[in-house]
Short mmCIF file of C-alpha atoms and ligand atoms in Angstrom, two decimals:
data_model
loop_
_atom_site.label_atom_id
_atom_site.label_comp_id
_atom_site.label_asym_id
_atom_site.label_seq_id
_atom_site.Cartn_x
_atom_site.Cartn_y
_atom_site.Cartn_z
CA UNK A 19 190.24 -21.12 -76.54
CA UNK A 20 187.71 -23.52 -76.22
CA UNK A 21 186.32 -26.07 -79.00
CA UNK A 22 182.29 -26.85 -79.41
CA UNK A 23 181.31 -30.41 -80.24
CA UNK A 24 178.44 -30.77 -81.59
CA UNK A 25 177.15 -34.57 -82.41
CA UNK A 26 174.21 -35.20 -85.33
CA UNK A 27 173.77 -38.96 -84.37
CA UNK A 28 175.42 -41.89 -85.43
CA UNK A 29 179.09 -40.87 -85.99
CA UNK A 30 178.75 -37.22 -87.67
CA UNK A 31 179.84 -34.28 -85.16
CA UNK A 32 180.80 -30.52 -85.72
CA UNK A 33 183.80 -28.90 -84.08
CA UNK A 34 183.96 -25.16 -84.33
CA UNK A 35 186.87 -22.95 -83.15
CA UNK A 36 184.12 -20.04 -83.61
CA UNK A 37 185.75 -19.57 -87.01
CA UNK A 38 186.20 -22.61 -88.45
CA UNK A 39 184.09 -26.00 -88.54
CA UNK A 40 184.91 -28.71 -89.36
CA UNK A 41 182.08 -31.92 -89.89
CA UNK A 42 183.34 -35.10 -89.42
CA UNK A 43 181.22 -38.26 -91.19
CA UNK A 44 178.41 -36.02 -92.15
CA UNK A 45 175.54 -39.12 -92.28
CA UNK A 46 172.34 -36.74 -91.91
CA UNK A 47 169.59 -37.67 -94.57
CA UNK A 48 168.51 -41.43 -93.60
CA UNK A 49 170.50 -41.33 -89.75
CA UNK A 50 167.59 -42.15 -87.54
CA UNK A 51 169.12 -40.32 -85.32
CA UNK A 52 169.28 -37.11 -87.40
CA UNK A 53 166.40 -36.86 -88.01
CA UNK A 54 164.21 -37.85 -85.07
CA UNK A 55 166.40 -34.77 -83.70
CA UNK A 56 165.19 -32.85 -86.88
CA UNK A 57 168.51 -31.98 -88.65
CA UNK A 58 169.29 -31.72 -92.00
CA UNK A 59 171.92 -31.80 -94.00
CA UNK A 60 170.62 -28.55 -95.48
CA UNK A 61 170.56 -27.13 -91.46
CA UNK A 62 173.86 -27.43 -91.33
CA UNK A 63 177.25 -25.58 -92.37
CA UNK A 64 180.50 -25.92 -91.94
CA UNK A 65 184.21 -24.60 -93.09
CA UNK A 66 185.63 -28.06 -93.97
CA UNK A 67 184.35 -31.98 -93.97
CA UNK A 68 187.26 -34.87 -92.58
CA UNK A 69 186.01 -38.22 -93.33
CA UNK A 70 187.17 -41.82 -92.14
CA UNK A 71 186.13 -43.75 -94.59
CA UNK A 72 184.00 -44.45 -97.75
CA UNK A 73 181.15 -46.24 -95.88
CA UNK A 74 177.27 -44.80 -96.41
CA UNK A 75 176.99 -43.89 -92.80
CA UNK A 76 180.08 -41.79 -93.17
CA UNK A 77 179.93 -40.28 -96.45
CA UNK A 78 176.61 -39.45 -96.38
CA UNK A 79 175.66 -35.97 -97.08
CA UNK A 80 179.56 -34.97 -97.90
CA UNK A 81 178.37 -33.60 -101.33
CA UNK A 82 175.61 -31.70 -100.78
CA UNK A 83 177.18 -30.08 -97.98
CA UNK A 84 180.64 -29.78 -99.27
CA UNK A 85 178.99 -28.02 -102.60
CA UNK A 86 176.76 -25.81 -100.67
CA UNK A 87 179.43 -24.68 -98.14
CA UNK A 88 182.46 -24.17 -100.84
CA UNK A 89 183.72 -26.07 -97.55
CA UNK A 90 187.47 -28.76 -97.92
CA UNK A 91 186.68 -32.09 -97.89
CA UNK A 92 189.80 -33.88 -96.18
CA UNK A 93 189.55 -38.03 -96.42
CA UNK A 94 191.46 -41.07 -97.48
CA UNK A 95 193.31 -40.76 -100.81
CA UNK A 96 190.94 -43.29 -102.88
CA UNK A 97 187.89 -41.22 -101.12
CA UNK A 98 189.26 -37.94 -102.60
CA UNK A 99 189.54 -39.35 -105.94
CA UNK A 100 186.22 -40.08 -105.85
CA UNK A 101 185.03 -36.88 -104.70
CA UNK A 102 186.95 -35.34 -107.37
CA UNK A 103 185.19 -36.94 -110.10
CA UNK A 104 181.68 -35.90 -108.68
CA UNK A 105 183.29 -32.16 -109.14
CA UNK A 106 184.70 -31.44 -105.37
CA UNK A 107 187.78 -29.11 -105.79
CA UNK A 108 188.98 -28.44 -102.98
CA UNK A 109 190.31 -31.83 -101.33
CA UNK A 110 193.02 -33.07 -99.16
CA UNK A 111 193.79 -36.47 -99.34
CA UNK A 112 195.56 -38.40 -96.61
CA UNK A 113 196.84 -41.93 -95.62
CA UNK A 114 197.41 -42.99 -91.80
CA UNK A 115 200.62 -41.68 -90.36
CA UNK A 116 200.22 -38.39 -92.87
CA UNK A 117 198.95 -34.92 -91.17
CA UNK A 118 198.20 -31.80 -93.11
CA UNK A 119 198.14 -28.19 -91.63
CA UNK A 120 195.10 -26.74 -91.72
CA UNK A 121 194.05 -22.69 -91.06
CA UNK A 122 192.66 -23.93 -87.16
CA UNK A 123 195.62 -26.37 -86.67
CA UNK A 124 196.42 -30.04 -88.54
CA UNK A 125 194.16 -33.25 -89.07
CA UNK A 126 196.45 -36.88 -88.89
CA UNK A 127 195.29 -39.50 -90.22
CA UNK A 128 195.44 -42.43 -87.94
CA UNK A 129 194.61 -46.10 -88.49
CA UNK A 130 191.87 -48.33 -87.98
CA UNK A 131 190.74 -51.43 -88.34
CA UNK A 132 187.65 -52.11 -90.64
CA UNK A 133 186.72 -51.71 -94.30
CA UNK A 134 186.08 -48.88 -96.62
CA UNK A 135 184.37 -49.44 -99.62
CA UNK A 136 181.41 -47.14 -102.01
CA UNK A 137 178.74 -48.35 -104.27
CA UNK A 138 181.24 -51.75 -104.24
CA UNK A 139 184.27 -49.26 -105.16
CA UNK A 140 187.20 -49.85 -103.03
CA UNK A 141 188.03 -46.45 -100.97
CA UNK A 142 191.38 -46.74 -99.50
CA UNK A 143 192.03 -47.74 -95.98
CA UNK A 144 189.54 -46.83 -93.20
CA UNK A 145 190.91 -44.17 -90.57
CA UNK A 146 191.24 -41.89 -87.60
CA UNK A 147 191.59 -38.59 -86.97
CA UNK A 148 193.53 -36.55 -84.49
CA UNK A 149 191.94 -33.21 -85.15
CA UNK A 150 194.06 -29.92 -83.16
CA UNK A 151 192.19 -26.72 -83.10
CA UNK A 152 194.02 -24.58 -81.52
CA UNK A 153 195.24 -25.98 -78.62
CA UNK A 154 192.07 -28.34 -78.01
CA UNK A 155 192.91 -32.24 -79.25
CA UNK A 156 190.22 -34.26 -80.44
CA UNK A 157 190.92 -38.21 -81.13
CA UNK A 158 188.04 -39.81 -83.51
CA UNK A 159 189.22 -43.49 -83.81
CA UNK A 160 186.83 -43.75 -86.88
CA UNK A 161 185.30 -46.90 -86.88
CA UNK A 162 187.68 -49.24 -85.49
CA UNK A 163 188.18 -52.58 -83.06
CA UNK A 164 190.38 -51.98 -80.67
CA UNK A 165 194.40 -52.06 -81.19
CA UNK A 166 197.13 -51.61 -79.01
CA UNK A 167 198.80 -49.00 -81.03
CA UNK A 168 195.66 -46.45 -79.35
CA UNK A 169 198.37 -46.00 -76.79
CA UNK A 170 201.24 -45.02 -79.27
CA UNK A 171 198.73 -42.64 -80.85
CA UNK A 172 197.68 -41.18 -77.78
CA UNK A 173 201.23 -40.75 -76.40
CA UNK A 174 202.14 -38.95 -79.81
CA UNK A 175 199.24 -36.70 -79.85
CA UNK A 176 197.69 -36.17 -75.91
CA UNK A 177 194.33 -36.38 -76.84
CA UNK A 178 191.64 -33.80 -74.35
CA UNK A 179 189.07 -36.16 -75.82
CA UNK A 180 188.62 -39.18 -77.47
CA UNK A 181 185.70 -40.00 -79.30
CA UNK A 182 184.82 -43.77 -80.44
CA UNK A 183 182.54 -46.18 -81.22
CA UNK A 184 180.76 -48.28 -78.70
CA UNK A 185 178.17 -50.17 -80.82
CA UNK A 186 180.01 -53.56 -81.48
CA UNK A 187 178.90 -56.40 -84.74
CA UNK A 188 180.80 -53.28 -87.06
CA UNK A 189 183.28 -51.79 -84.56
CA UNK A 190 184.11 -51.93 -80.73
CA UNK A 191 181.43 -53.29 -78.63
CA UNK A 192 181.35 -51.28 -74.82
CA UNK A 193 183.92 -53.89 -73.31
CA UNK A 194 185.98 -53.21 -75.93
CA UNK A 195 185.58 -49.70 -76.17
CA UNK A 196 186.12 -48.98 -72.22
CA UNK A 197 189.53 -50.70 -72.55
CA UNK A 198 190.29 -48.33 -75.38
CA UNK A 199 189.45 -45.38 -73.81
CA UNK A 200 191.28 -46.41 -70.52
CA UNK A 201 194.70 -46.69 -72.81
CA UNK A 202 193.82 -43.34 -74.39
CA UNK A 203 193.46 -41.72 -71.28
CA UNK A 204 192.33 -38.28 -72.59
CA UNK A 205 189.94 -36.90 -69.86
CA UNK A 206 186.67 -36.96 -71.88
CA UNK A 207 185.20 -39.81 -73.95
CA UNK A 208 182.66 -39.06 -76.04
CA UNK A 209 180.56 -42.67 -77.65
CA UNK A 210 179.18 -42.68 -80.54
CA UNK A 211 178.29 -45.63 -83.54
CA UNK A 212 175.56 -47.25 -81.38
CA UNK A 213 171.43 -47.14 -80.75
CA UNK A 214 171.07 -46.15 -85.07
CA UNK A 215 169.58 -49.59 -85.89
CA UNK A 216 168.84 -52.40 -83.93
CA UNK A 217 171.87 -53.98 -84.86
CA UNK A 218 174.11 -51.89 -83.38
CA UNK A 219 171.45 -51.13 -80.22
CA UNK A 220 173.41 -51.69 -76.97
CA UNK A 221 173.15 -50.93 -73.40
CA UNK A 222 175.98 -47.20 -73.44
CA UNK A 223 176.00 -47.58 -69.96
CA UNK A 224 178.46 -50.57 -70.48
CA UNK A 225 180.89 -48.22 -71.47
CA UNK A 226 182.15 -46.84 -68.34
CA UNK A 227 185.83 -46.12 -68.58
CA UNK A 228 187.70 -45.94 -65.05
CA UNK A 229 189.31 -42.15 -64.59
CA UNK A 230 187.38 -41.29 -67.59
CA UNK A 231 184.91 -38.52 -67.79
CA UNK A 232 182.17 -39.89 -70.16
CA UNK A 233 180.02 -37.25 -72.17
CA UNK A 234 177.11 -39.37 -74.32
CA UNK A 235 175.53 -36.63 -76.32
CA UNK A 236 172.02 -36.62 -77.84
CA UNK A 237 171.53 -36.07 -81.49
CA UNK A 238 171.74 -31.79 -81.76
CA UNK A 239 173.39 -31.71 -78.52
CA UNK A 240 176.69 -30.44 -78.16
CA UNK A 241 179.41 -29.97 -75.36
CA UNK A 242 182.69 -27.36 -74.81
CA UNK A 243 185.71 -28.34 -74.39
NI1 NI B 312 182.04 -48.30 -91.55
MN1 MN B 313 179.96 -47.07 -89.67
#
């Protein structure tokens, strides 16, 4: 069984099973990206949300989506807490190391290294996520540097494709980034976190992974796997 991944710029992408989706950092309304592409967060639907962290260009749309879809929001424990107040019910809060089993397979939380923080409101450590559906692995470091431990969390989980951030100043630059994804080794790479704003604007063809296949999708583009 095959997974679609679908990317909406900056760091939001959809992976559907055919049954289930599930949108990770759904930033739609004010992602350049987005919307020179023409989505909206109205345009698009989903089963469940994960999110790595509390940041504006993660959260973004989660509750106007989440609301209109009836869909699970899955995110950092603080995160949830949050959501809960603004009236989200149905919520699955994590910390790194912890996995929960979901109907298409199990999300982990994973760490990273950055900040996580809303409106000034602390959310809880910033994360990854090892997403299985079905038997398709999907590694989204979340907005990270780069950390040894990639390997360990690679080894654990045997990634088919990593996804990461290549846009340095906030996260992995593409030096950076192509040593990460050579320790990951999972077959496909797909950057993302770069080209938004002109402060995260570099050149993606510095990321260029050895024994890596590299798959840079445009905003409403999408890719099986
Ligand atoms: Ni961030
Ligand atoms: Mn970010």
């Amino acid at each position: 069984m095959s997974v679609k991944i679908t990317f909406h710029g900056h760091s939001a992408f959809s992976l559907s099973d055919g049954t289930h989706t599930v949108l990770m950092d759904p930033f739609i309304t004010g992602n350049p990206q987005a919307e020179a592409a023409g989505i909206t967060a109205e345009s698009i639907s989903c089963t469940h949300i994960a999110l790595t962290h509390g940041h504006e260009d993660h959260m973004g749309d989660t509750l106007a989506i989440a609301k209109r879809c009836d869909a699970t929001v899955l995110g950092p424990f603080e995160l949830c807490n949050m959501l809960g107040e603004e009236g989200l019910e149905k919520l699955e809060p994590a910390n790194p190391g912890g996995g929960v089993d979901m109907p298409f397979g199990r999300i982990t939380m994973t760490q990273a290294f950055h900040s996580s923080s809303f409106g000034g409101r602390y959310m809880g450590m910033p994360a990854g996520l090892v997403i299985r559906m079905g038997d398709t692995t999907i590694y989204n470091t979340g907005d990270t540097g780069i950390f040894g431990d990639m390997a360990l969390i690679a080894e654990i989980h045997r990634p088919d494709v990593l996804i990461l951030p290549i846009g340095d100043r906030f996260t992995m630059g593409p030096a950076d980034a192509t040593r990460a994804a050579e320790m990951v080794k999972a077959p496909i790479a797909i950057p993302c976190h770069f080209g938004t704003w002109q402060s995260i604007d570099i050149d993606p063809a510095r990321f260029a992974p050895h024994g890596v296949e590299v798959r840079r999708l445009e905003a409403g583009g999408s890719t099986e796997v």
